[in-house]
Coordinates of C-alpha atoms in Angstrom, one line a residue:
M836 CA 90.6 98.1 82.1
I837 CA 90.0 101.4 80.4
R838 CA 86.5 101.6 78.7
T839 CA 85.8 103.9 75.8
I840 CA 82.6 106.0 76.4
R841 CA 82.7 107.9 73.1
S842 CA 84.9 108.2 70.2
R843 CA 85.0 110.9 67.4
E844 CA 87.4 111.5 64.6
V845 CA 88.8 115.0 64.6
Y846 CA 91.2 114.9 61.6
R847 CA 91.8 112.8 58.6
N848 CA 94.0 112.9 55.6
P849 CA 95.1 110.1 53.1
W850 CA 97.9 108.9 55.5
M851 CA 96.3 109.1 58.9
S852 CA 93.5 110.0 61.1
V853 CA 93.3 111.5 64.7
R854 CA 90.5 110.6 67.1
E855 CA 89.5 111.8 70.6
D856 CA 88.1 109.1 72.9
D857 CA 86.3 109.9 76.1
I858 CA 87.3 107.2 78.5
R859 CA 86.6 105.8 82.0
R860 CA 89.4 104.5 84.0
P861 CA 89.2 101.4 86.2
D862 CA 88.8 103.7 89.3
G863 CA 85.7 105.4 87.6
S864 CA 87.4 108.6 86.8
R865 CA 86.9 110.1 83.3
D866 CA 89.5 111.4 80.8
R867 CA 90.1 112.1 77.2
Y868 CA 92.6 110.3 75.1
G869 CA 94.0 111.4 71.7
V870 CA 94.9 108.5 69.3
V871 CA 96.7 108.7 65.9
D872 CA 95.6 105.9 63.6
K873 CA 97.9 105.0 60.8
P874 CA 98.1 101.8 58.8
D875 CA 100.5 99.2 60.0
F876 CA 103.8 98.9 58.2
A877 CA 106.6 96.5 57.4
L878 CA 110.3 97.0 58.0
V879 CA 113.0 94.9 56.3
I880 CA 116.6 94.3 57.4
P881 CA 118.4 93.3 54.3
R882 CA 121.6 91.4 55.4
Q883 CA 124.3 89.9 53.3
E884 CA 127.8 88.8 54.4
G885 CA 127.4 90.4 57.8
R886 CA 126.4 93.8 56.5
V887 CA 122.9 95.4 56.5
R888 CA 121.5 97.7 53.8
L889 CA 120.3 101.0 54.9
V890 CA 118.4 103.8 53.2
E891 CA 118.6 107.6 53.9
Q892 CA 115.9 110.2 53.1
Y893 CA 114.8 113.5 54.3
R894 CA 112.2 113.2 57.0
Y895 CA 110.1 116.4 56.9
P896 CA 108.6 116.2 60.5
V897 CA 112.0 116.3 62.0
G898 CA 113.7 118.4 59.4
G899 CA 116.7 116.2 58.5
R900 CA 118.2 113.2 56.6
Y901 CA 118.5 110.0 58.6
W902 CA 119.5 106.4 57.9
E903 CA 117.0 103.7 58.5
F904 CA 116.0 100.2 57.3
P905 CA 113.7 100.0 54.4
Q906 CA 110.1 100.3 55.6
G907 CA 106.6 101.4 54.5
S908 CA 102.9 100.7 54.4
W909 CA 100.6 99.9 51.6
P910 CA 99.4 103.0 49.6
R911 CA 95.8 103.8 50.4
E912 CA 94.8 102.8 46.8
H913 CA 96.4 99.4 47.1
P914 CA 93.5 96.9 46.2
G915 CA 92.7 94.7 49.2
G916 CA 95.8 95.5 51.2
G917 CA 98.1 92.4 51.3
T918 CA 100.1 90.4 53.8
A919 CA 102.9 91.8 55.9
L920 CA 105.4 89.6 54.0
E921 CA 104.1 90.8 50.6
L922 CA 104.5 94.4 51.9
A923 CA 108.1 93.7 53.2
R924 CA 109.1 92.2 49.8
A925 CA 107.6 95.3 48.0
E926 CA 109.3 97.8 50.2
L927 CA 112.7 95.9 49.8
R928 CA 112.4 96.0 46.0
E929 CA 111.1 99.6 45.8
E930 CA 113.7 101.2 48.2
T931 CA 116.8 99.1 47.5
G932 CA 116.3 97.1 44.3
L933 CA 117.0 93.9 46.3
R934 CA 115.0 90.7 46.1
A935 CA 115.3 88.1 48.9
A936 CA 115.1 84.4 48.5
R937 CA 114.6 84.0 52.3
M938 CA 112.5 86.3 54.6
T939 CA 112.2 85.6 58.3
L940 CA 109.7 87.4 60.5
L941 CA 111.7 88.7 63.5
G942 CA 108.7 90.1 65.5
R943 CA 106.4 92.9 65.8
V944 CA 106.9 96.4 67.5
H945 CA 104.7 99.4 68.3
V946 CA 106.6 102.5 67.5
A947 CA 104.7 105.0 69.7
Y948 CA 101.9 103.1 71.5
G949 CA 101.4 106.0 73.9
Y950 CA 99.5 107.9 71.3
A951 CA 99.4 105.8 68.1
S952 CA 97.9 102.5 67.1
Q953 CA 100.3 101.7 64.3
G954 CA 102.3 98.5 64.5
C955 CA 105.3 97.3 62.5
D956 CA 106.2 93.7 61.3
V957 CA 110.0 93.3 61.2
F958 CA 111.5 90.9 58.7
L959 CA 115.1 89.8 58.0
A960 CA 115.8 89.5 54.3
E961 CA 118.7 87.1 53.2
E962 CA 120.0 85.3 50.1
L963 CA 119.7 88.7 48.3
T964 CA 119.9 89.5 44.6
E965 CA 120.7 93.0 43.3
G966 CA 118.3 94.9 41.0
E967 CA 117.3 98.4 40.3
P968 CA 115.4 100.3 43.0
E969 CA 111.8 101.3 42.1
P970 CA 111.3 104.3 44.4
E971 CA 107.9 106.1 44.8
P972 CA 108.0 109.8 44.0
S973 CA 108.4 110.8 47.6
E974 CA 111.6 108.6 47.8
A975 CA 113.3 110.2 44.7
D976 CA 116.1 111.7 47.0
M977 CA 116.8 108.3 48.8
R978 CA 120.3 107.2 49.2
R979 CA 121.5 103.6 49.9
R980 CA 124.5 102.0 51.6
W981 CA 125.7 98.8 53.2
A982 CA 126.9 99.0 56.8
D983 CA 129.0 96.4 58.7
P984 CA 128.3 96.1 62.4
G985 CA 130.9 98.8 63.3
E986 CA 129.6 101.2 60.9
W987 CA 126.1 100.6 62.1
R988 CA 127.1 101.3 65.8
E989 CA 128.9 104.5 64.6
L990 CA 125.7 105.8 62.6
V991 CA 123.7 105.2 65.8
R992 CA 126.3 106.8 68.1
S993 CA 126.6 109.9 65.8
G994 CA 122.8 110.4 65.7
R995 CA 122.5 109.4 62.0
V996 CA 120.1 106.6 62.9
T997 CA 117.3 107.7 65.2
D998 CA 114.3 106.0 63.8
A999 CA 112.7 104.0 66.7
A1000 CA 111.5 101.2 64.5
S1001 CA 115.0 100.7 63.0
L1002 CA 116.6 100.7 66.5
A1003 CA 114.0 98.2 67.8
A1004 CA 114.3 96.0 64.6
H1005 CA 118.1 95.8 65.2
T1006 CA 117.4 94.6 68.7
L1007 CA 115.2 91.9 67.3
L1008 CA 117.9 91.0 64.9
L1009 CA 120.5 90.6 67.7
L1010 CA 118.0 88.4 69.7
H1011 CA 117.3 86.3 66.5
D1012 CA 121.2 85.8 66.0
E1013 CA 121.7 84.9 69.7
R1014 CA 118.9 82.3 69.6
R1015 CA 120.5 80.8 66.4
R1016 CA 123.9 80.6 68.1
E1017 CA 122.4 78.9 71.0
G1018 CA 120.9 76.3 68.8
G1019 CA 117.3 77.5 69.0
G1020 CA 116.6 77.8 65.3

């Protein structure tokens, strides 16, 4: 097992921090590891009548607009955090305007565990009711659409969905549906 010898924060802003850890590997050798710490987030797959609801926004770090499932973390100023389910419901409402009568936890993924500590809880939202989106200022340019399975596959093939969390979440959805078909709940 790798042991941390020393850890120091080298950068911080309101959304993330970066630390450098001096480590000792099991063979006794020493090394340095850089870790990005960001709060965990929730991702929601809204599904109704076989279609999924996607959102599209400009993602500054990669310089483009991409489709993804609604997702986000609590704002830093959110009092006392909240549960992953509460966060998923809030993100669904803010980004799509949808409310779900049924939310199912599909699983948890780590998007980039080679360098980041952040995890993501993935939920399936069903029995949906339409409402007005309540976007944050940074989401003002967000677009929304429904996609059937064929449209989803085409968005992925064409490079319009490249978000690792959305792609992993869709795999969890497929496994969930497979388990249901096999009578496993």
